[in-house]
Amino acid sequence: MNDILIRNGRVIDPANGLDEVTDVAITAGKIVRVGPCRAAAKQIIDADGQIVAPGLIDLHVHCREPGHEEEETIASAAGAAVAGGFTTVLAMPNTHPPADDERAINYVLQRAGEADLARVLPVGCITKDRAGKELAEMGMMAAAGAVAFSDDGDGVASSLVMQRALQYAGNLGIPLMQHCQDPELMAGVMNSGPVAVRLGLGGIAASGEQIMLRRDLELVARTQGAYHVQHISTSGSANLLRAAKADGLAVSGEVTCHHLLLTDAACAGYDSKYKVSPPLRTASDVEALRRAVADGTIDCLATDHAPHSKEEKELEFGLAPFGIIALDCALGLFIKALVETGLCDWPTLIERMTAGPARVIGRPLGTLATGALADVTIIDPAANWTVDTNTFVSLSRNCPYHGWKLTGRATTTIVGGKVKYRLVDK
Amino acid sequence: MAKKLSTSSRKTKSVPAQAAAEPAPEALVWRRKDLLGLDELSPAEITHILDTAETFKEVSTRSIKKVPALRGKVVALMFFEDSTRTRMSFELAASRLSADTLLFTSKGSSVTKGETTLDTARNVAAMGVDIFVIRHGQSGAPHLLASNLQASVVNAGDGSHEHPTQGLLDIFTMRQRLGGIEGLKVALVGDIAHSRVARSNILGLTKLGAQVTVVGPPTLVPAAIASMGCTVCTSLDEVLGEVDVINMLRIQFERFGGGLFPSLREYSRLYGMNGQRLKRCKKDVLIMHPGPINRGVEITSDVADGPNSCILQQVTNGLAIRMAVLYLVSQGNE
């Protein structure tokens, strides 16, 4: 007898080129059959009119634990993840202290195991203490379970350190994830341009992102390391990534829902909820990024879920921290930016949220293939709902999408063959 | 907003009886609770403030320089950043309107103990304040207060954003000296990038039909400033003979620390206003400076103290402008 039988859903598994109405059977935490199934099951989920997809993966989440548990914990982030349809999230290492050794990696895995919700996979720092000077103990962190390395929050400014990191991590078969921003060119607090000038706020130029990306691509070509550019925000960066892929480099990239939906004009009222790093750019950047997702230049959709307390965000725009949360509502936002605009069909959207990110970290996730881990997200594509941050599982509320009307949301999230979230239960 | 007001109208219905002689035929009804910048104001509203200031200007000529317009009201002067003339000007303006004033300076205050701007303001508001006048080093700080407090908020200069009352008093002075704003050619010279005075001047002047050219080294003039409706020039000598007004701005060293131009000597040589340059200007060109002046850097003493200069007149007019603004926002919050 199967543990779970999901019946009559539109099963979309981009990793296997599958898009048909059928059944999915789960037993002992694994997918045992995708196809018509009459066998009995302990639990039957009627997915008529819904999409059955591999579990969504978010490569970019800040869990804030250890250090700022009042903003988020590994458990609350994992809860927000399953509520948003994500079965796997990557925990960024810019915690306090930073996750730059195997003990920190073990801590993340232990806390994630205790939470037993979404899979929370640890990312280790590229450099010790995220200081950009000396390589962190990548080998031991990889052995402990780190799936990638990043100094997220800051880019690795030193070309020499970055070159060594690419060589070292490449040898381990682990990707480097880079927050591309030249530190000397990011003295501002929002996108450099007419809006910043009018508001009297310091600008962060698009070139600050592109200069570091351009440099890194040169280093990738020399070292053959695996490289992933985080939260791409400019059309120029998308063009650089496109050209690098055409040259055959092992590079990938992600974009956030913010950079697909919002522009720097949103900062006009000095509302710090719109302060994010990299900053919100222009309408033409948004358009270029959407097209880069559609044509496959950008491999993954990510949230850069960055919780902050109300007190921190209630400061002057220039003093408030960067960051927006979106785990709870991201799927609807991506649907709005990409499916409703006609740029992506459902299989493409799901590919960028499942197989695409799984490919980046080289893990056997993001597929409904027989024998795969039973991570499944069931989506009601027609569900009309309004974002209400008061209902978020995340501990923070720094979300500018409160009140947005969205269509499409996760109704069921299954992790390792166990139902971790059902919308009807609410 | 209400009906349009002609620029020639100097008396309005909303001016207190003690100051006004007769109502204008098409009076604008002021509805704004706050004055955060000139960006948000219509040309008619800017003109209305200037016209209201005209009537308040007369108060300062009386033997008893006081009207009861804000009697019983409390004005809190929240100065999170150093200031001399703006703070004293607002304080005197409030006093001439018969308001009680509270003065806050961040030095020695709870802010040094870590209290946030908003919490500080909330605590002061709990004392029954009607109007907050805020000077702050962060752009947008007055907006943060305005959206969180019931009281009126007047921006007395926020970061590199706006200094609306300085912009208004500059425009007021130009109108007084040159008879009108429409068609005027105005040069703003110096540190445009970090100047809140520049932004308020550009916004106010262009809304009233003046042509504004910003002049300075490229490192102090962001290219995107042109999107605000002004033209950009990197040579002061190129514009000297063409403009009716030259407003020299202070170099805001405290905002960028240095490194944006090679030396003060070079800056003064290329962008300083001096007697030689004055000779190449129109004979009746108006020389302005919002102060404090770095004598010998932005402007030499012979020009600053000469007949074309209206620097002290700007200070005098600032009082009338601030009386008008305090009075109007008080009306707008009722």
mmCIF file with all atom_site columns, N, CA and C in Angstrom, chain B residues 143-176:
data_model
loop_
_atom_site.group_PDB
_atom_site.id
_atom_site.type_symbol
_atom_site.label_atom_id
_atom_site.label_alt_id
_atom_site.label_comp_id
_atom_site.label_asym_id
_atom_site.label_entity_id
_atom_site.label_seq_id
_atom_site.pdbx_PDB_ins_code
_atom_site.Cartn_x
_atom_site.Cartn_y
_atom_site.Cartn_z
_atom_site.occupancy
_atom_site.B_iso_or_equiv
_atom_site.pdbx_formal_charge
_atom_site.auth_seq_id
_atom_site.auth_comp_id
_atom_site.auth_asym_id
_atom_site.auth_atom_id
_atom_site.pdbx_PDB_model_num
ATOM 1   N N  . HIS B 1 143 ? 10.129 62.492 6.454  1.00 0.00 ? 143 HIS B N  1
ATOM 2   C CA . HIS B 1 143 ? 9.055  61.657 5.911  1.00 0.00 ? 143 HIS B CA 1
ATOM 3   C C  . HIS B 1 143 ? 8.713  60.542 6.892  1.00 0.00 ? 143 HIS B C  1
ATOM 4   N N  . LEU B 1 144 ? 9.745  59.989 7.530  1.00 0.00 ? 144 LEU B N  1
ATOM 5   C CA . LEU B 1 144 ? 9.538  58.937 8.523  1.00 0.00 ? 144 LEU B CA 1
ATOM 6   C C  . LEU B 1 144 ? 8.677  59.459 9.663  1.00 0.00 ? 144 LEU B C  1
ATOM 7   N N  . LEU B 1 145 ? 8.969  60.671 10.112 1.00 0.00 ? 145 LEU B N  1
ATOM 8   C CA . LEU B 1 145 ? 8.184  61.267 11.198 1.00 0.00 ? 145 LEU B CA 1
ATOM 9   C C  . LEU B 1 145 ? 6.772  61.622 10.736 1.00 0.00 ? 145 LEU B C  1
ATOM 10  N N  . ALA B 1 146 ? 6.677  62.191 9.559  1.00 0.00 ? 146 ALA B N  1
ATOM 11  C CA . ALA B 1 146 ? 5.372  62.646 9.061  1.00 0.00 ? 146 ALA B CA 1
ATOM 12  C C  . ALA B 1 146 ? 4.388  61.492 8.923  1.00 0.00 ? 146 ALA B C  1
ATOM 13  N N  . SER B 1 147 ? 4.914  60.316 8.533  1.00 0.00 ? 147 SER B N  1
ATOM 14  C CA . SER B 1 147 ? 4.000  59.189 8.340  1.00 0.00 ? 147 SER B CA 1
ATOM 15  C C  . SER B 1 147 ? 3.713  58.454 9.647  1.00 0.00 ? 147 SER B C  1
ATOM 16  N N  . ASN B 1 148 ? 4.370  58.841 10.724 1.00 0.00 ? 148 ASN B N  1
ATOM 17  C CA . ASN B 1 148 ? 4.149  58.153 11.993 1.00 0.00 ? 148 ASN B CA 1
ATOM 18  C C  . ASN B 1 148 ? 3.603  59.052 13.101 1.00 0.00 ? 148 ASN B C  1
ATOM 19  N N  . LEU B 1 149 ? 3.489  60.348 12.843 1.00 0.00 ? 149 LEU B N  1
ATOM 20  C CA . LEU B 1 149 ? 3.028  61.272 13.880 1.00 0.00 ? 149 LEU B CA 1
ATOM 21  C C  . LEU B 1 149 ? 1.784  62.029 13.418 1.00 0.00 ? 149 LEU B C  1
ATOM 22  N N  . GLN B 1 150 ? 0.962  62.362 14.366 1.00 0.00 ? 150 GLN B N  1
ATOM 23  C CA . GLN B 1 150 ? -0.223 63.178 14.065 1.00 0.00 ? 150 GLN B CA 1
ATOM 24  C C  . GLN B 1 150 ? 0.164  64.632 13.822 1.00 0.00 ? 150 GLN B C  1
ATOM 25  N N  . ALA B 1 151 ? 1.209  65.062 14.481 1.00 0.00 ? 151 ALA B N  1
ATOM 26  C CA . ALA B 1 151 ? 1.624  66.463 14.396 1.00 0.00 ? 151 ALA B CA 1
ATOM 27  C C  . ALA B 1 151 ? 2.128  66.798 12.993 1.00 0.00 ? 151 ALA B C  1
ATOM 28  N N  . SER B 1 152 ? 2.144  68.102 12.694 1.00 0.00 ? 152 SER B N  1
ATOM 29  C CA . SER B 1 152 ? 2.730  68.546 11.432 1.00 0.00 ? 152 SER B CA 1
ATOM 30  C C  . SER B 1 152 ? 4.244  68.397 11.482 1.00 0.00 ? 152 SER B C  1
ATOM 31  N N  . VAL B 1 153 ? 4.821  68.157 10.321 1.00 0.00 ? 153 VAL B N  1
ATOM 32  C CA . VAL B 1 153 ? 6.273  68.044 10.232 1.00 0.00 ? 153 VAL B CA 1
ATOM 33  C C  . VAL B 1 153 ? 6.770  69.004 9.158  1.00 0.00 ? 153 VAL B C  1
ATOM 34  N N  . VAL B 1 154 ? 7.735  69.821 9.532  1.00 0.00 ? 154 VAL B N  1
ATOM 35  C CA . VAL B 1 154 ? 8.359  70.738 8.577  1.00 0.00 ? 154 VAL B CA 1
ATOM 36  C C  . VAL B 1 154 ? 9.814  70.331 8.413  1.00 0.00 ? 154 VAL B C  1
ATOM 37  N N  . ASN B 1 155 ? 10.204 70.119 7.189  1.00 0.00 ? 155 ASN B N  1
ATOM 38  C CA . ASN B 1 155 ? 11.575 69.715 6.886  1.00 0.00 ? 155 ASN B CA 1
ATOM 39  C C  . ASN B 1 155 ? 12.484 70.952 6.931  1.00 0.00 ? 155 ASN B C  1
ATOM 40  N N  . ALA B 1 156 ? 13.414 70.919 7.863  1.00 0.00 ? 156 ALA B N  1
ATOM 41  C CA . ALA B 1 156 ? 14.386 72.019 7.955  1.00 0.00 ? 156 ALA B CA 1
ATOM 42  C C  . ALA B 1 156 ? 15.733 71.599 7.382  1.00 0.00 ? 156 ALA B C  1
ATOM 43  N N  . GLY B 1 157 ? 15.690 70.638 6.471  1.00 0.00 ? 157 GLY B N  1
ATOM 44  C CA . GLY B 1 157 ? 16.911 70.152 5.828  1.00 0.00 ? 157 GLY B CA 1
ATOM 45  C C  . GLY B 1 157 ? 17.157 68.705 6.176  1.00 0.00 ? 157 GLY B C  1
ATOM 46  N N  . ASP B 1 158 ? 17.064 67.823 5.166  1.00 0.00 ? 158 ASP B N  1
ATOM 47  C CA . ASP B 1 158 ? 17.286 66.388 5.423  1.00 0.00 ? 158 ASP B CA 1
ATOM 48  C C  . ASP B 1 158 ? 18.346 65.847 4.473  1.00 0.00 ? 158 ASP B C  1
ATOM 49  N N  . GLY B 1 159 ? 19.472 65.493 5.047  1.00 0.00 ? 159 GLY B N  1
ATOM 50  C CA . GLY B 1 159 ? 20.550 64.872 4.275  1.00 0.00 ? 159 GLY B CA 1
ATOM 51  C C  . GLY B 1 159 ? 20.869 65.654 3.020  1.00 0.00 ? 159 GLY B C  1
ATOM 52  N N  . SER B 1 160 ? 20.916 64.947 1.920  1.00 0.00 ? 160 SER B N  1
ATOM 53  C CA . SER B 1 160 ? 21.171 65.587 0.631  1.00 0.00 ? 160 SER B CA 1
ATOM 54  C C  . SER B 1 160 ? 19.883 65.743 -0.158 1.00 0.00 ? 160 SER B C  1
ATOM 55  N N  . HIS B 1 161 ? 18.755 65.676 0.518  1.00 0.00 ? 161 HIS B N  1
ATOM 56  C CA . HIS B 1 161 ? 17.473 65.667 -0.186 1.00 0.00 ? 161 HIS B CA 1
ATOM 57  C C  . HIS B 1 161 ? 16.955 67.074 -0.459 1.00 0.00 ? 161 HIS B C  1
ATOM 58  N N  . GLU B 1 162 ? 16.295 67.674 0.535  1.00 0.00 ? 162 GLU B N  1
ATOM 59  C CA . GLU B 1 162 ? 15.699 69.003 0.321  1.00 0.00 ? 162 GLU B CA 1
ATOM 60  C C  . GLU B 1 162 ? 15.880 69.890 1.550  1.00 0.00 ? 162 GLU B C  1
ATOM 61  N N  . HIS B 1 163 ? 15.826 71.153 1.300  1.00 0.00 ? 163 HIS B N  1
ATOM 62  C CA . HIS B 1 163 ? 15.786 72.168 2.346  1.00 0.00 ? 163 HIS B CA 1
ATOM 63  C C  . HIS B 1 163 ? 14.722 73.161 1.859  1.00 0.00 ? 163 HIS B C  1
ATOM 64  N N  . PRO B 1 164 ? 13.456 72.759 2.002  1.00 0.00 ? 164 PRO B N  1
ATOM 65  C CA . PRO B 1 164 ? 12.402 73.512 1.315  1.00 0.00 ? 164 PRO B CA 1
ATOM 66  C C  . PRO B 1 164 ? 12.291 74.974 1.727  1.00 0.00 ? 164 PRO B C  1
ATOM 67  N N  . THR B 1 165 ? 12.472 75.279 3.012  1.00 0.00 ? 165 THR B N  1
ATOM 68  C CA . THR B 1 165 ? 12.318 76.681 3.395  1.00 0.00 ? 165 THR B CA 1
ATOM 69  C C  . THR B 1 165 ? 13.471 77.526 2.867  1.00 0.00 ? 165 THR B C  1
ATOM 70  N N  . GLN B 1 166 ? 14.651 76.914 2.723  1.00 0.00 ? 166 GLN B N  1
ATOM 71  C CA . GLN B 1 166 ? 15.757 77.656 2.104  1.00 0.00 ? 166 GLN B CA 1
ATOM 72  C C  . GLN B 1 166 ? 15.449 77.903 0.629  1.00 0.00 ? 166 GLN B C  1
ATOM 73  N N  . GLY B 1 167 ? 14.919 76.874 -0.033 1.00 0.00 ? 167 GLY B N  1
ATOM 74  C CA . GLY B 1 167 ? 14.537 77.049 -1.436 1.00 0.00 ? 167 GLY B CA 1
ATOM 75  C C  . GLY B 1 167 ? 13.497 78.142 -1.584 1.00 0.00 ? 167 GLY B C  1
ATOM 76  N N  . LEU B 1 168 ? 12.524 78.132 -0.681 1.00 0.00 ? 168 LEU B N  1
ATOM 77  C CA . LEU B 1 168 ? 11.455 79.135 -0.749 1.00 0.00 ? 168 LEU B CA 1
ATOM 78  C C  . LEU B 1 168 ? 11.979 80.540 -0.493 1.00 0.00 ? 168 LEU B C  1
ATOM 79  N N  . LEU B 1 169 ? 12.878 80.654 0.474  1.00 0.00 ? 169 LEU B N  1
ATOM 80  C CA . LEU B 1 169 ? 13.384 82.005 0.770  1.00 0.00 ? 169 LEU B CA 1
ATOM 81  C C  . LEU B 1 169 ? 14.303 82.496 -0.345 1.00 0.00 ? 169 LEU B C  1
ATOM 82  N N  . ASP B 1 170 ? 14.981 81.564 -1.010 1.00 0.00 ? 170 ASP B N  1
ATOM 83  C CA . ASP B 1 170 ? 15.798 81.960 -2.158 1.00 0.00 ? 170 ASP B CA 1
ATOM 84  C C  . ASP B 1 170 ? 14.895 82.478 -3.282 1.00 0.00 ? 170 ASP B C  1
ATOM 85  N N  . ILE B 1 171 ? 13.834 81.738 -3.540 1.00 0.00 ? 171 ILE B N  1
ATOM 86  C CA . ILE B 1 171 ? 12.910 82.134 -4.603 1.00 0.00 ? 171 ILE B CA 1
ATOM 87  C C  . ILE B 1 171 ? 12.208 83.441 -4.235 1.00 0.00 ? 171 ILE B C  1
ATOM 88  N N  . PHE B 1 172 ? 11.839 83.550 -2.977 1.00 0.00 ? 172 PHE B N  1
ATOM 89  C CA . PHE B 1 172 ? 11.197 84.763 -2.471 1.00 0.00 ? 172 PHE B CA 1
ATOM 90  C C  . PHE B 1 172 ? 12.110 85.977 -2.703 1.00 0.00 ? 172 PHE B C  1
ATOM 91  N N  . THR B 1 173 ? 13.376 85.787 -2.404 1.00 0.00 ? 173 THR B N  1
ATOM 92  C CA . THR B 1 173 ? 14.342 86.884 -2.561 1.00 0.00 ? 173 THR B CA 1
ATOM 93  C C  . THR B 1 173 ? 14.537 87.249 -4.032 1.00 0.00 ? 173 THR B C  1
ATOM 94  N N  . MET B 1 174 ? 14.596 86.245 -4.873 1.00 0.00 ? 174 MET B N  1
ATOM 95  C CA . MET B 1 174 ? 14.712 86.514 -6.322 1.00 0.00 ? 174 MET B CA 1
ATOM 96  C C  . MET B 1 174 ? 13.487 87.283 -6.813 1.00 0.00 ? 174 MET B C  1
ATOM 97  N N  . ARG B 1 175 ? 12.317 86.843 -6.384 1.00 0.00 ? 175 ARG B N  1
ATOM 98  C CA . ARG B 1 175 ? 11.094 87.516 -6.823 1.00 0.00 ? 175 ARG B CA 1
ATOM 99  C C  . ARG B 1 175 ? 11.078 88.961 -6.346 1.00 0.00 ? 175 ARG B C  1
ATOM 100 N N  . GLN B 1 176 ? 11.524 89.163 -5.111 1.00 0.00 ? 176 GLN B N  1
ATOM 101 C CA . GLN B 1 176 ? 11.559 90.498 -4.522 1.00 0.00 ? 176 GLN B CA 1
ATOM 102 C C  . GLN B 1 176 ? 12.531 91.403 -5.279 1.00 0.00 ? 176 GLN B C  1
#
